[in-house]
mmCIF file of C-alpha atoms and ligand atoms in Angstrom:
data_model
loop_
_atom_site.group_PDB
_atom_site.id
_atom_site.type_symbol
_atom_site.label_atom_id
_atom_site.label_comp_id
_atom_site.label_asym_id
_atom_site.label_seq_id
_atom_site.Cartn_x
_atom_site.Cartn_y
_atom_site.Cartn_z
ATOM 1 C CA MET A 24 41.715 53.679 -113.172
ATOM 2 C CA LYS A 25 43.762 53.275 -109.998
ATOM 3 C CA ARG A 26 40.856 53.698 -107.666
ATOM 4 C CA PHE A 27 38.977 50.807 -109.268
ATOM 5 C CA PHE A 28 41.890 48.356 -108.951
ATOM 6 C CA THR A 29 43.773 49.359 -105.783
ATOM 7 C CA ASP A 30 43.883 46.483 -103.267
ATOM 8 C CA LYS A 31 41.691 44.257 -105.408
ATOM 9 C CA THR A 32 42.596 40.681 -106.208
ATOM 10 C CA VAL A 33 42.124 39.638 -109.802
ATOM 11 C CA LEU A 34 42.421 36.078 -110.988
ATOM 12 C CA LEU A 35 43.371 36.210 -114.647
ATOM 13 C CA GLY A 36 42.543 33.048 -116.547
ATOM 14 C CA VAL A 37 44.537 32.789 -119.763
ATOM 15 C CA THR A 38 43.445 30.297 -122.392
ATOM 16 C CA GLY A 39 44.995 29.120 -125.650
ATOM 17 C CA SER A 40 44.364 31.835 -128.208
ATOM 18 C CA VAL A 41 47.140 33.562 -130.160
ATOM 19 C CA ALA A 42 46.020 36.743 -128.412
ATOM 20 C CA VAL A 43 47.699 35.485 -125.189
ATOM 21 C CA TYR A 44 50.451 38.059 -125.625
ATOM 22 C CA LYS A 45 47.919 40.746 -124.690
ATOM 23 C CA ALA A 46 47.544 39.067 -121.285
ATOM 24 C CA CYS A 47 51.041 40.371 -120.459
ATOM 25 C CA GLU A 48 49.929 43.972 -120.880
ATOM 26 C CA LEU A 49 46.739 43.317 -118.946
ATOM 27 C CA VAL A 50 48.739 41.975 -116.006
ATOM 28 C CA SER A 51 51.198 44.835 -115.939
ATOM 29 C CA ARG A 52 48.499 47.496 -116.247
ATOM 30 C CA MET A 53 46.411 45.972 -113.475
ATOM 31 C CA ARG A 54 49.462 45.804 -111.196
ATOM 32 C CA GLU A 55 50.346 49.371 -112.052
ATOM 33 C CA PHE A 56 46.801 50.285 -110.940
ATOM 34 C CA GLY A 57 47.418 48.596 -107.587
ATOM 35 C CA ALA A 58 45.744 45.202 -108.042
ATOM 36 C CA ARG A 59 47.098 41.827 -106.896
ATOM 37 C CA VAL A 60 47.061 39.578 -109.931
ATOM 38 C CA HIS A 61 47.206 35.797 -110.011
ATOM 39 C CA CYS A 62 47.418 34.065 -113.372
ATOM 40 C CA ALA A 63 46.120 30.630 -114.265
ATOM 41 C CA LEU A 64 47.089 29.234 -117.656
ATOM 42 C CA THR A 65 45.414 26.351 -119.423
ATOM 43 C CA ALA A 66 47.584 23.667 -121.049
ATOM 44 C CA SER A 67 47.161 25.186 -124.520
ATOM 45 C CA ALA A 68 47.967 28.702 -123.239
ATOM 46 C CA CYS A 69 51.273 27.236 -121.954
ATOM 47 C CA GLU A 70 52.040 26.178 -125.526
ATOM 48 C CA LEU A 71 51.734 29.799 -126.639
ATOM 49 C CA ILE A 72 53.335 31.726 -123.758
ATOM 50 C CA ARG A 73 55.914 30.824 -121.116
ATOM 51 C CA PRO A 74 54.406 30.899 -117.615
ATOM 52 C CA ALA A 75 57.647 32.552 -116.427
ATOM 53 C CA THR A 76 56.693 35.740 -118.313
ATOM 54 C CA LEU A 77 53.393 36.090 -116.465
ATOM 55 C CA GLU A 78 55.084 35.045 -113.228
ATOM 56 C CA ALA A 79 57.540 37.920 -113.560
ATOM 57 C CA LEU A 80 54.827 40.416 -114.532
ATOM 58 C CA SER A 81 52.355 39.393 -111.837
ATOM 59 C CA GLY A 82 54.919 38.789 -109.094
ATOM 60 C CA ASN A 83 53.036 35.616 -108.168
ATOM 61 C CA PRO A 84 53.425 31.935 -109.009
ATOM 62 C CA VAL A 85 51.480 31.031 -112.137
ATOM 63 C CA ILE A 86 49.005 28.196 -111.908
ATOM 64 C CA THR A 87 49.320 25.782 -114.803
ATOM 65 C CA GLU A 88 48.059 22.493 -113.456
ATOM 66 C CA MET A 89 45.546 21.059 -111.032
ATOM 67 C CA PHE A 90 47.865 18.972 -108.925
ATOM 68 C CA GLY A 91 51.353 20.430 -109.449
ATOM 69 C CA PRO A 92 53.894 21.415 -106.812
ATOM 70 C CA HIS A 93 52.845 25.065 -107.151
ATOM 71 C CA VAL A 94 49.296 24.354 -106.075
ATOM 72 C CA SER A 95 49.395 25.034 -102.363
ATOM 73 C CA HIS A 96 46.311 25.390 -100.207
ATOM 74 C CA THR A 97 46.193 29.195 -100.731
ATOM 75 C CA ILE A 98 46.099 28.931 -104.490
ATOM 76 C CA SER A 99 43.735 25.995 -104.655
ATOM 77 C CA HIS A 100 40.930 26.620 -107.111
ATOM 78 C CA ILE A 101 38.475 26.906 -104.230
ATOM 79 C CA ALA A 102 40.515 29.459 -102.255
ATOM 80 C CA MET A 103 41.248 31.564 -105.335
ATOM 81 C CA ALA A 104 37.673 31.531 -106.545
ATOM 82 C CA ARG A 105 36.571 32.563 -103.061
ATOM 83 C CA ASP A 106 39.142 35.312 -102.514
ATOM 84 C CA ALA A 107 39.302 36.975 -105.924
ATOM 85 C CA ASP A 108 37.342 40.214 -106.377
ATOM 86 C CA LEU A 109 37.146 39.430 -110.070
ATOM 87 C CA ILE A 110 37.858 36.476 -112.315
ATOM 88 C CA LEU A 111 38.868 37.768 -115.730
ATOM 89 C CA VAL A 112 39.322 35.252 -118.529
ATOM 90 C CA ALA A 113 41.318 36.940 -121.287
ATOM 91 C CA PRO A 114 41.709 35.681 -123.888
ATOM 92 C CA ALA A 115 38.754 33.309 -123.543
ATOM 93 C CA THR A 116 38.558 30.571 -126.182
ATOM 94 C CA ALA A 117 35.385 28.878 -127.451
ATOM 95 C CA ASN A 118 36.499 25.883 -125.381
ATOM 96 C CA ILE A 119 36.549 27.643 -121.998
ATOM 97 C CA LEU A 120 33.194 29.310 -122.782
ATOM 98 C CA ALA A 121 31.720 25.888 -123.604
ATOM 99 C CA LYS A 122 33.129 24.361 -120.420
ATOM 100 C CA ALA A 123 31.925 27.258 -118.255
ATOM 101 C CA ALA A 124 28.467 27.197 -119.851
ATOM 102 C CA HIS A 125 28.090 23.469 -119.193
ATOM 103 C CA GLY A 126 29.722 23.256 -115.782
ATOM 104 C CA ILE A 127 32.670 21.131 -116.885
ATOM 105 C CA GLY A 128 35.632 21.283 -114.520
ATOM 106 C CA ASP A 129 38.437 19.266 -116.062
ATOM 107 C CA ASP A 130 41.397 21.541 -115.286
ATOM 108 C CA TRP A 131 42.325 24.225 -112.747
ATOM 109 C CA LEU A 132 40.702 27.200 -114.504
ATOM 110 C CA SER A 133 37.418 25.554 -115.447
ATOM 111 C CA THR A 134 37.122 24.178 -111.901
ATOM 112 C CA ALA A 135 37.848 27.599 -110.410
ATOM 113 C CA LEU A 136 35.088 29.055 -112.607
ATOM 114 C CA LEU A 137 32.681 26.516 -111.151
ATOM 115 C CA ALA A 138 33.621 27.607 -107.635
ATOM 116 C CA ALA A 139 33.517 31.356 -108.459
ATOM 117 C CA ARG A 140 31.708 33.708 -106.100
ATOM 118 C CA SER A 141 33.051 36.927 -107.559
ATOM 119 C CA PRO A 142 32.014 38.507 -110.863
ATOM 120 C CA VAL A 143 33.374 36.669 -113.914
ATOM 121 C CA LEU A 144 34.331 38.637 -117.017
ATOM 122 C CA PHE A 145 35.125 36.881 -120.291
ATOM 123 C CA ALA A 146 37.058 38.534 -123.138
ATOM 124 C CA PRO A 147 36.538 36.100 -126.022
ATOM 125 C CA ALA A 148 39.107 35.637 -128.789
ATOM 126 C CA MET A 149 38.735 33.123 -131.569
ATOM 127 C CA ASN A 150 38.267 32.599 -135.296
ATOM 128 C CA THR A 151 35.155 34.396 -136.545
ATOM 129 C CA HIS A 152 33.409 31.138 -137.609
ATOM 130 C CA MET A 153 34.057 29.651 -134.191
ATOM 131 C CA TYR A 154 32.632 32.797 -132.596
ATOM 132 C CA THR A 155 29.523 32.923 -134.753
ATOM 133 C CA HIS A 156 28.922 29.157 -134.503
ATOM 134 C CA PRO A 157 25.479 28.577 -132.944
ATOM 135 C CA ALA A 158 27.058 26.443 -130.194
ATOM 136 C CA THR A 159 29.377 29.265 -129.101
ATOM 137 C CA GLN A 160 26.581 31.820 -129.334
ATOM 138 C CA ALA A 161 24.293 29.602 -127.239
ATOM 139 C CA ASN A 162 27.055 29.169 -124.649
ATOM 140 C CA ILE A 163 27.592 32.938 -124.466
ATOM 141 C CA ALA A 164 23.848 33.533 -124.147
ATOM 142 C CA SER A 165 23.568 31.060 -121.299
ATOM 143 C CA LEU A 166 26.624 32.487 -119.512
ATOM 144 C CA LYS A 167 25.173 35.996 -119.830
ATOM 145 C CA GLU A 168 21.851 34.815 -118.516
ATOM 146 C CA ARG A 169 23.648 33.531 -115.425
ATOM 147 C CA GLY A 170 25.187 36.967 -114.836
ATOM 148 C CA ASN A 171 28.618 36.458 -116.389
ATOM 149 C CA LEU A 172 30.041 39.551 -118.039
ATOM 150 C CA PHE A 173 31.557 39.922 -121.491
ATOM 151 C CA VAL A 174 33.820 42.416 -123.213
ATOM 152 C CA GLY A 175 34.325 42.176 -126.956
ATOM 153 C CA PRO A 176 35.256 40.497 -129.167
ATOM 154 C CA ALA A 177 36.163 43.267 -131.584
ATOM 155 C CA PRO A 178 35.731 43.030 -135.323
ATOM 156 C CA GLY A 179 38.830 43.119 -137.500
ATOM 157 C CA ARG A 180 41.579 41.046 -139.077
ATOM 158 C CA LEU A 181 42.189 37.822 -137.234
ATOM 159 C CA ALA A 182 45.436 35.853 -136.910
ATOM 160 C CA CYS A 183 44.021 33.239 -139.315
ATOM 161 C CA GLY A 184 43.779 35.946 -142.000
ATOM 162 C CA GLU A 185 39.982 36.187 -141.937
ATOM 163 C CA GLU A 186 37.972 39.301 -141.162
ATOM 164 C CA GLY A 187 35.084 39.498 -138.728
ATOM 165 C CA PRO A 188 34.207 39.438 -135.049
ATOM 166 C CA GLY A 189 36.563 37.350 -132.937
ATOM 167 C CA ARG A 190 39.544 39.563 -132.080
ATOM 168 C CA LEU A 191 40.332 39.999 -128.418
ATOM 169 C CA ASP A 192 39.102 43.466 -127.476
ATOM 170 C CA GLU A 193 41.669 46.210 -126.920
ATOM 171 C CA VAL A 194 43.434 46.170 -123.553
ATOM 172 C CA PRO A 195 42.005 49.583 -122.453
ATOM 173 C CA HIS A 196 38.477 48.304 -123.167
ATOM 174 C CA ILE A 197 39.087 45.129 -121.163
ATOM 175 C CA LEU A 198 40.425 47.218 -118.278
ATOM 176 C CA GLU A 199 37.345 49.470 -118.389
ATOM 177 C CA ALA A 200 35.074 46.427 -118.278
ATOM 178 C CA ALA A 201 37.128 45.000 -115.382
ATOM 179 C CA ALA A 202 36.794 48.328 -113.530
ATOM 180 C CA GLN A 203 33.021 48.161 -113.986
ATOM 181 C CA ALA A 204 32.930 44.614 -112.676
ATOM 182 C CA LEU A 205 35.110 45.458 -109.658
ATOM 183 C CA TYR A 206 33.068 48.467 -108.569
ATOM 184 C CA THR A 207 30.580 47.429 -105.944
ATOM 185 C CA LYS A 208 28.625 50.682 -105.561
ATOM 186 C CA LYS A 209 25.807 50.146 -108.053
ATOM 187 C CA ASP A 210 23.547 53.072 -107.171
ATOM 188 C CA LEU A 211 22.856 54.097 -110.774
ATOM 189 C CA VAL A 212 21.397 50.795 -111.980
ATOM 190 C CA GLY A 213 18.368 51.412 -114.188
ATOM 191 C CA LEU A 214 19.266 55.064 -114.787
ATOM 192 C CA HIS A 215 20.366 56.625 -118.062
ATOM 193 C CA VAL A 216 23.039 59.320 -117.970
ATOM 194 C CA LEU A 217 23.488 61.710 -120.895
ATOM 195 C CA ILE A 218 26.748 63.671 -120.968
ATOM 196 C CA THR A 219 28.034 66.401 -123.269
ATOM 197 C CA SER A 220 31.807 66.365 -123.524
ATOM 198 C CA GLY A 221 34.747 67.876 -125.373
ATOM 199 C CA ALA A 222 35.026 71.035 -127.432
ATOM 200 C CA ASN A 223 33.144 72.523 -130.373
ATOM 201 C CA PHE A 224 34.698 73.500 -133.676
ATOM 202 C CA GLU A 225 32.824 76.358 -135.338
ATOM 203 C CA ALA A 226 33.721 76.739 -139.008
ATOM 204 C CA ILE A 227 35.247 79.971 -140.292
ATOM 205 C CA ASP A 228 35.643 78.575 -143.802
ATOM 206 C CA SER A 229 36.106 75.116 -145.311
ATOM 207 C CA ALA A 230 39.540 74.740 -143.674
ATOM 208 C CA ARG A 231 39.566 76.806 -140.486
ATOM 209 C CA TYR A 232 37.570 76.846 -137.290
ATOM 210 C CA ILE A 233 37.216 78.494 -133.899
ATOM 211 C CA GLY A 234 37.729 75.946 -131.133
ATOM 212 C CA ASN A 235 38.792 75.589 -127.519
ATOM 213 C CA ARG A 236 41.228 73.496 -125.480
ATOM 214 C CA SER A 237 38.789 71.060 -123.870
ATOM 215 C CA SER A 238 40.396 67.593 -123.737
ATOM 216 C CA GLY A 239 37.209 65.644 -122.956
ATOM 217 C CA LYS A 240 38.897 64.129 -119.862
ATOM 218 C CA MET A 241 36.140 65.221 -117.473
ATOM 219 C CA GLY A 242 33.384 63.849 -119.724
ATOM 220 C CA ALA A 243 35.255 60.537 -120.062
ATOM 221 C CA ALA A 244 35.760 60.302 -116.275
ATOM 222 C CA LEU A 245 32.040 60.960 -115.665
ATOM 223 C CA ALA A 246 31.040 58.381 -118.284
ATOM 224 C CA LEU A 247 33.260 55.678 -116.773
ATOM 225 C CA GLU A 248 32.094 56.456 -113.234
ATOM 226 C CA ALA A 249 28.424 56.251 -114.289
ATOM 227 C CA LEU A 250 29.009 52.968 -116.154
ATOM 228 C CA CYS A 251 30.822 51.500 -113.149
ATOM 229 C CA ARG A 252 27.899 52.431 -110.899
ATOM 230 C CA GLY A 253 25.540 50.570 -113.204
ATOM 231 C CA ALA A 254 24.032 53.314 -115.397
ATOM 232 C CA SER A 255 23.634 53.172 -119.136
ATOM 233 C CA VAL A 256 25.502 56.110 -120.608
ATOM 234 C CA SER A 257 25.425 58.125 -123.790
ATOM 235 C CA VAL A 258 27.850 60.881 -124.614
ATOM 236 C CA VAL A 259 27.383 63.635 -127.157
ATOM 237 C CA SER A 260 30.998 64.473 -127.797
ATOM 238 C CA GLY A 261 32.589 67.305 -129.663
ATOM 239 C CA PRO A 262 36.210 67.027 -130.803
ATOM 240 C CA ALA A 263 38.357 65.727 -127.914
ATOM 241 C CA GLY A 264 41.754 64.121 -127.605
ATOM 242 C CA HIS A 265 40.804 61.793 -124.760
ATOM 243 C CA PRO A 266 39.068 58.473 -125.553
ATOM 244 C CA LEU A 267 35.635 57.699 -124.142
ATOM 245 C CA PRO A 268 34.798 54.360 -122.470
ATOM 246 C CA ALA A 269 33.883 51.699 -125.013
ATOM 247 C CA ALA A 270 30.656 50.837 -123.185
ATOM 248 C CA ALA A 271 29.256 54.345 -123.657
ATOM 249 C CA GLU A 272 27.048 55.111 -126.640
ATOM 250 C CA VAL A 273 28.797 57.982 -128.401
ATOM 251 C CA VAL A 274 27.373 60.541 -130.826
ATOM 252 C CA GLN A 275 30.182 62.573 -132.404
ATOM 253 C CA VAL A 276 29.466 66.193 -133.314
ATOM 254 C CA GLN A 277 31.506 69.232 -134.268
ATOM 255 C CA THR A 278 29.446 72.343 -133.649
ATOM 256 C CA ALA A 279 27.252 73.630 -130.834
ATOM 257 C CA LEU A 280 24.165 73.432 -133.082
ATOM 258 C CA GLU A 281 24.913 69.760 -133.839
ATOM 259 C CA MET A 282 25.448 69.132 -130.122
ATOM 260 C CA HIS A 283 22.127 70.846 -129.352
ATOM 261 C CA GLU A 284 20.279 68.647 -131.859
ATOM 262 C CA ALA A 285 21.933 65.414 -130.654
ATOM 263 C CA VAL A 286 21.147 66.243 -127.011
ATOM 264 C CA PHE A 287 17.467 66.917 -127.724
ATOM 265 C CA ASP A 288 17.244 63.652 -129.725
ATOM 266 C CA GLN A 289 18.282 61.727 -126.608
ATOM 267 C CA LEU A 290 16.918 63.848 -123.812
ATOM 268 C CA GLU A 291 13.668 62.037 -123.205
ATOM 269 C CA ARG A 292 15.305 58.810 -122.070
ATOM 270 C CA CYS A 293 17.791 60.412 -119.688
ATOM 271 C CA ASP A 294 17.478 60.583 -115.898
ATOM 272 C CA ILE A 295 20.664 62.583 -115.355
ATOM 273 C CA PHE A 296 22.012 65.177 -117.792
ATOM 274 C CA ILE A 297 25.561 66.436 -117.352
ATOM 275 C CA GLY A 298 26.874 69.343 -119.411
ATOM 276 C CA ALA A 299 30.638 68.785 -119.261
ATOM 277 C CA ALA A 300 31.302 70.052 -122.789
ATOM 278 C CA ALA A 301 33.023 73.367 -123.378
ATOM 279 C CA VAL A 302 30.206 74.466 -125.670
ATOM 280 C CA ALA A 303 31.139 77.254 -128.096
ATOM 281 C CA ASP A 304 29.211 80.323 -127.003
ATOM 282 C CA TYR A 305 29.399 81.838 -130.501
ATOM 283 C CA ARG A 306 29.561 80.649 -134.102
ATOM 284 C CA VAL A 307 30.507 82.459 -137.288
ATOM 285 C CA GLU A 308 27.268 83.781 -138.765
ATOM 286 C CA THR A 309 28.121 82.839 -142.354
ATOM 287 C CA PRO A 310 31.155 80.575 -142.736
ATOM 288 C CA SER A 311 32.778 80.853 -146.198
ATOM 289 C CA ALA A 312 32.158 77.935 -148.503
ATOM 290 C CA GLY A 313 35.724 77.921 -149.822
ATOM 291 C CA LYS A 314 39.019 78.829 -148.137
ATOM 292 C CA ILE A 315 39.375 82.511 -147.351
ATOM 293 C CA LYS A 316 42.387 83.938 -149.228
ATOM 294 C CA ARG A 317 45.103 85.676 -147.277
ATOM 295 C CA SER A 318 45.217 89.460 -147.711
ATOM 296 C CA GLU A 319 46.811 92.432 -146.010
ATOM 297 C CA GLU A 320 43.356 93.706 -144.976
ATOM 298 C CA ALA A 321 41.900 92.963 -141.529
ATOM 299 C CA LEU A 322 39.426 90.103 -141.594
ATOM 300 C CA VAL A 323 36.200 90.750 -139.694
ATOM 301 C CA LEU A 324 34.114 87.783 -138.597
ATOM 302 C CA ARG A 325 30.604 88.325 -137.319
ATOM 303 C CA LEU A 326 29.823 85.927 -134.478
ATOM 304 C CA VAL A 327 26.323 85.094 -133.336
ATOM 305 C CA PRO A 328 25.368 83.370 -130.063
ATOM 306 C CA ASN A 329 24.808 79.616 -129.930
ATOM 307 C CA PRO A 330 21.912 78.190 -127.945
ATOM 308 C CA ASP A 331 22.633 77.569 -124.263
ATOM 309 C CA ILE A 332 22.046 73.826 -124.337
ATOM 310 C CA ILE A 333 21.986 73.128 -120.611
ATOM 311 C CA ALA A 334 19.724 76.105 -119.856
ATOM 312 C CA GLU A 335 17.208 74.825 -122.436
ATOM 313 C CA VAL A 336 17.466 71.297 -121.056
ATOM 314 C CA ALA A 337 16.858 72.557 -117.501
ATOM 315 C CA ALA A 338 13.967 74.822 -118.577
ATOM 316 C CA GLY A 339 12.068 71.909 -120.124
ATOM 317 C CA LYS A 340 13.097 69.109 -117.790
ATOM 318 C CA ASP A 341 10.793 66.440 -116.426
ATOM 319 C CA PRO A 342 10.369 66.531 -112.650
ATOM 320 C CA GLY A 343 12.472 63.364 -112.248
ATOM 321 C CA GLN A 344 15.422 64.531 -114.324
ATOM 322 C CA ARG A 345 18.530 65.929 -112.673
ATOM 323 C CA ILE A 346 20.733 68.486 -114.447
ATOM 324 C CA ILE A 347 24.387 69.086 -113.631
ATOM 325 C CA GLY A 348 26.480 71.830 -115.194
ATOM 326 C CA PHE A 349 30.125 72.828 -115.186
ATOM 327 C CA ALA A 350 31.500 76.325 -114.884
ATOM 328 C CA ALA A 351 35.068 77.108 -115.881
ATOM 329 C CA GLU A 352 36.044 80.447 -114.388
ATOM 330 C CA THR A 353 39.231 82.475 -114.048
ATOM 331 C CA GLU A 354 38.157 84.547 -111.039
ATOM 332 C CA GLU A 355 35.368 84.676 -108.437
ATOM 333 C CA VAL A 356 34.957 81.026 -109.321
ATOM 334 C CA LYS A 357 32.411 80.027 -106.683
ATOM 335 C CA GLU A 358 30.355 83.214 -106.911
ATOM 336 C CA ARG A 359 30.033 83.037 -110.696
ATOM 337 C CA ALA A 360 29.253 79.335 -110.568
ATOM 338 C CA ARG A 361 26.484 79.940 -108.015
ATOM 339 C CA GLU A 362 25.016 82.649 -110.244
ATOM 340 C CA LYS A 363 25.013 80.185 -113.195
ATOM 341 C CA LEU A 364 23.492 77.427 -111.090
ATOM 342 C CA GLN A 365 20.581 79.742 -110.237
ATOM 343 C CA ARG A 366 20.191 81.442 -113.620
ATOM 344 C CA LYS A 367 20.271 78.162 -115.578
ATOM 345 C CA LYS A 368 18.092 76.408 -112.939
ATOM 346 C CA LEU A 369 20.497 73.503 -112.446
ATOM 347 C CA ASP A 370 20.453 70.953 -109.627
ATOM 348 C CA MET A 371 24.225 71.037 -109.234
ATOM 349 C CA ILE A 372 27.193 72.834 -110.713
ATOM 350 C CA VAL A 373 30.868 71.920 -110.662
ATOM 351 C CA ALA A 374 33.067 74.996 -110.669
ATOM 352 C CA ASN A 375 36.586 74.725 -112.069
ATOM 353 C CA GLN A 376 39.417 77.182 -111.752
ATOM 354 C CA ILE A 377 40.953 77.905 -115.143
ATOM 355 C CA GLY A 378 43.883 80.119 -116.003
ATOM 356 C CA GLY A 379 46.955 80.305 -113.792
ATOM 357 C CA LYS A 380 48.857 77.392 -112.268
ATOM 358 C CA SER A 381 45.920 75.206 -111.341
ATOM 359 C CA CYS A 382 44.175 75.331 -114.701
ATOM 360 C CA ALA A 383 41.664 72.485 -115.075
ATOM 361 C CA ILE A 384 41.493 72.636 -118.888
ATOM 362 C CA GLY A 385 43.369 69.746 -120.482
ATOM 363 C CA ASN A 386 44.884 68.615 -117.156
ATOM 364 C CA ASP A 387 44.163 65.551 -115.035
ATOM 365 C CA ARG A 388 43.733 67.659 -111.895
ATOM 366 C CA GLY A 389 42.434 71.072 -110.891
ATOM 367 C CA ASP A 390 40.798 73.100 -108.126
ATOM 368 C CA ALA A 391 37.075 72.401 -108.077
ATOM 369 C CA TRP A 392 33.942 73.121 -106.057
ATOM 370 C CA ILE A 393 30.609 71.324 -106.062
ATOM 371 C CA LEU A 394 27.628 73.610 -105.448
ATOM 372 C CA THR A 395 24.048 72.411 -105.163
ATOM 373 C CA ALA A 396 20.682 74.074 -105.659
ATOM 374 C CA ALA A 397 20.002 73.346 -101.979
ATOM 375 C CA GLY A 398 22.841 75.755 -101.093
ATOM 376 C CA GLN A 399 25.624 73.292 -100.216
ATOM 377 C CA SER A 400 29.143 74.013 -101.331
ATOM 378 C CA GLU A 401 32.250 71.861 -101.020
ATOM 379 C CA ALA A 402 35.830 72.555 -102.130
ATOM 380 C CA PHE A 403 38.059 69.954 -103.778
ATOM 381 C CA PRO A 404 41.545 71.415 -104.105
ATOM 382 C CA GLN A 405 43.772 69.861 -106.804
ATOM 383 C CA VAL A 406 41.359 66.997 -107.270
ATOM 384 C CA LYS A 407 41.834 64.410 -110.027
ATOM 385 C CA LYS A 408 39.055 64.482 -112.614
ATOM 386 C CA THR A 409 38.390 60.768 -112.044
ATOM 387 C CA THR A 410 37.964 61.395 -108.301
ATOM 388 C CA LEU A 411 35.821 64.466 -108.946
ATOM 389 C CA ALA A 412 33.545 62.310 -111.107
ATOM 390 C CA LYS A 413 33.009 60.029 -108.101
ATOM 391 C CA TYR A 414 32.144 62.985 -105.836
ATOM 392 C CA VAL A 415 29.674 64.346 -108.390
ATOM 393 C CA PHE A 416 27.658 61.106 -108.341
ATOM 394 C CA ASP A 417 28.156 60.612 -104.580
ATOM 395 C CA ARG A 418 26.685 64.042 -103.857
ATOM 396 C CA LEU A 419 23.934 63.637 -106.443
ATOM 397 C CA MET A 420 22.887 60.282 -104.985
ATOM 398 C CA GLY A 421 23.285 61.562 -101.412
ATOM 399 C CA SER A 422 26.139 59.257 -100.433
HETATM 400 O O1 C5P B 2 27.707 79.882 -119.256
HETATM 401 P P1 C5P B 2 28.790 78.899 -119.321
HETATM 402 O O2 C5P B 2 29.231 78.538 -120.705
HETATM 403 O O3 C5P B 2 29.986 79.203 -118.468
HETATM 404 O O4 C5P B 2 28.131 77.579 -118.657
HETATM 405 C C1 C5P B 2 28.809 76.391 -118.542
HETATM 406 C C2 C5P B 2 27.845 75.234 -118.490
HETATM 407 O O5 C5P B 2 26.834 75.391 -119.467
HETATM 408 C C3 C5P B 2 28.512 73.926 -118.843
HETATM 409 O O6 C5P B 2 27.823 72.897 -118.177
HETATM 410 C C4 C5P B 2 28.331 73.836 -120.350
HETATM 411 O O7 C5P B 2 28.412 72.508 -120.819
HETATM 412 C C5 C5P B 2 26.944 74.434 -120.524
HETATM 413 N N1 C5P B 2 26.727 75.184 -121.760
HETATM 414 C C6 C5P B 2 25.800 74.740 -122.673
HETATM 415 N N2 C5P B 2 25.557 75.457 -123.810
HETATM 416 C C7 C5P B 2 26.216 76.610 -124.059
HETATM 417 C C8 C5P B 2 27.157 77.078 -123.154
HETATM 418 C C9 C5P B 2 27.393 76.335 -122.020
HETATM 419 O O8 C5P B 2 25.205 73.690 -122.463
HETATM 420 N N3 C5P B 2 25.965 77.265 -125.172
#
């Protein structure tokens, strides 16, 4: 996340919803990622949270009024709206949405929104009836039409005790949406990216399986990068410990055969296919229906090969589709990756060193190489998976 926020200025507008406490975490996470954060609180937000808390977390004076002593020239609504890379309103009440939709500027934040030149991202939070009210829905529709961005709300139990949409979205989801809004390189707009990610679990019996250590971190990094660059993204994910971005469409699967089916269901609409999953090469031919009983005898499992998903995708691809594979190798990493690139007829392959000290599996970093069908090869020693994701799309898009 760091690379999306470093040296960016975010104006965080905080309005009067009980979810204001989550603004504290948003501020500290964004600062941790290297952003400068300025907070502006509405009068009702000040009733729910002390400005001093956000002042301490942001390291900047908090704006609470239009004409107070704090409001110097540099933090005037005009200067802030001009200089911010992003205006994030979280939590955003029905009131601020209504004011923004109708151009009302009757306090610092609403006036700053009128002067905004940067992207504006709203994270609504309110009672479910307020959210579903036709007036609120019309305001959201008109804000969207004018290019404003939204994240959430999430469904769930609200502070008022009711259930339904209206909860402020989770902080990680808001941060992902902010990262997307902050990223200016939008070279994947209009393209659909389909990614396989994570491991496969192949059943031995009703309780046991054969699996692998894939964490799904690479797939998640690729999905976020593609979303930030403007693509729509779907991920066919096997079991994985790492969460995927909320804006990606996710199909969860367990086995290689399920992954194969889900990929071919979606393949037609994709422009870029990336096989980042550690697909199980074999499955148990006949898994036992019940649980196999322990015995002193050796247990022999007969394994049969799974389909090579990416090779099938590449063999039947449309001329416009681009196919990128991964190769995890313990030795002769580049040579074996190049052989796979050619044999599977891929456009690009990312080779990862596994085993030993610099093992890429499960870690945030590893030694990697990007090889292309045109014969280029580039080394990325100890590269972070999030940075590698950027290079993959940079090289694919020729930038
Ligand atoms: O041959 P190998 O498994 O090393 O190839 C790795 C690449 O092929 C990865 O992109 C992986 O996602 C993909 N793959 C696949 N289906 C398989 C095996 C691997 O799509 N059955």
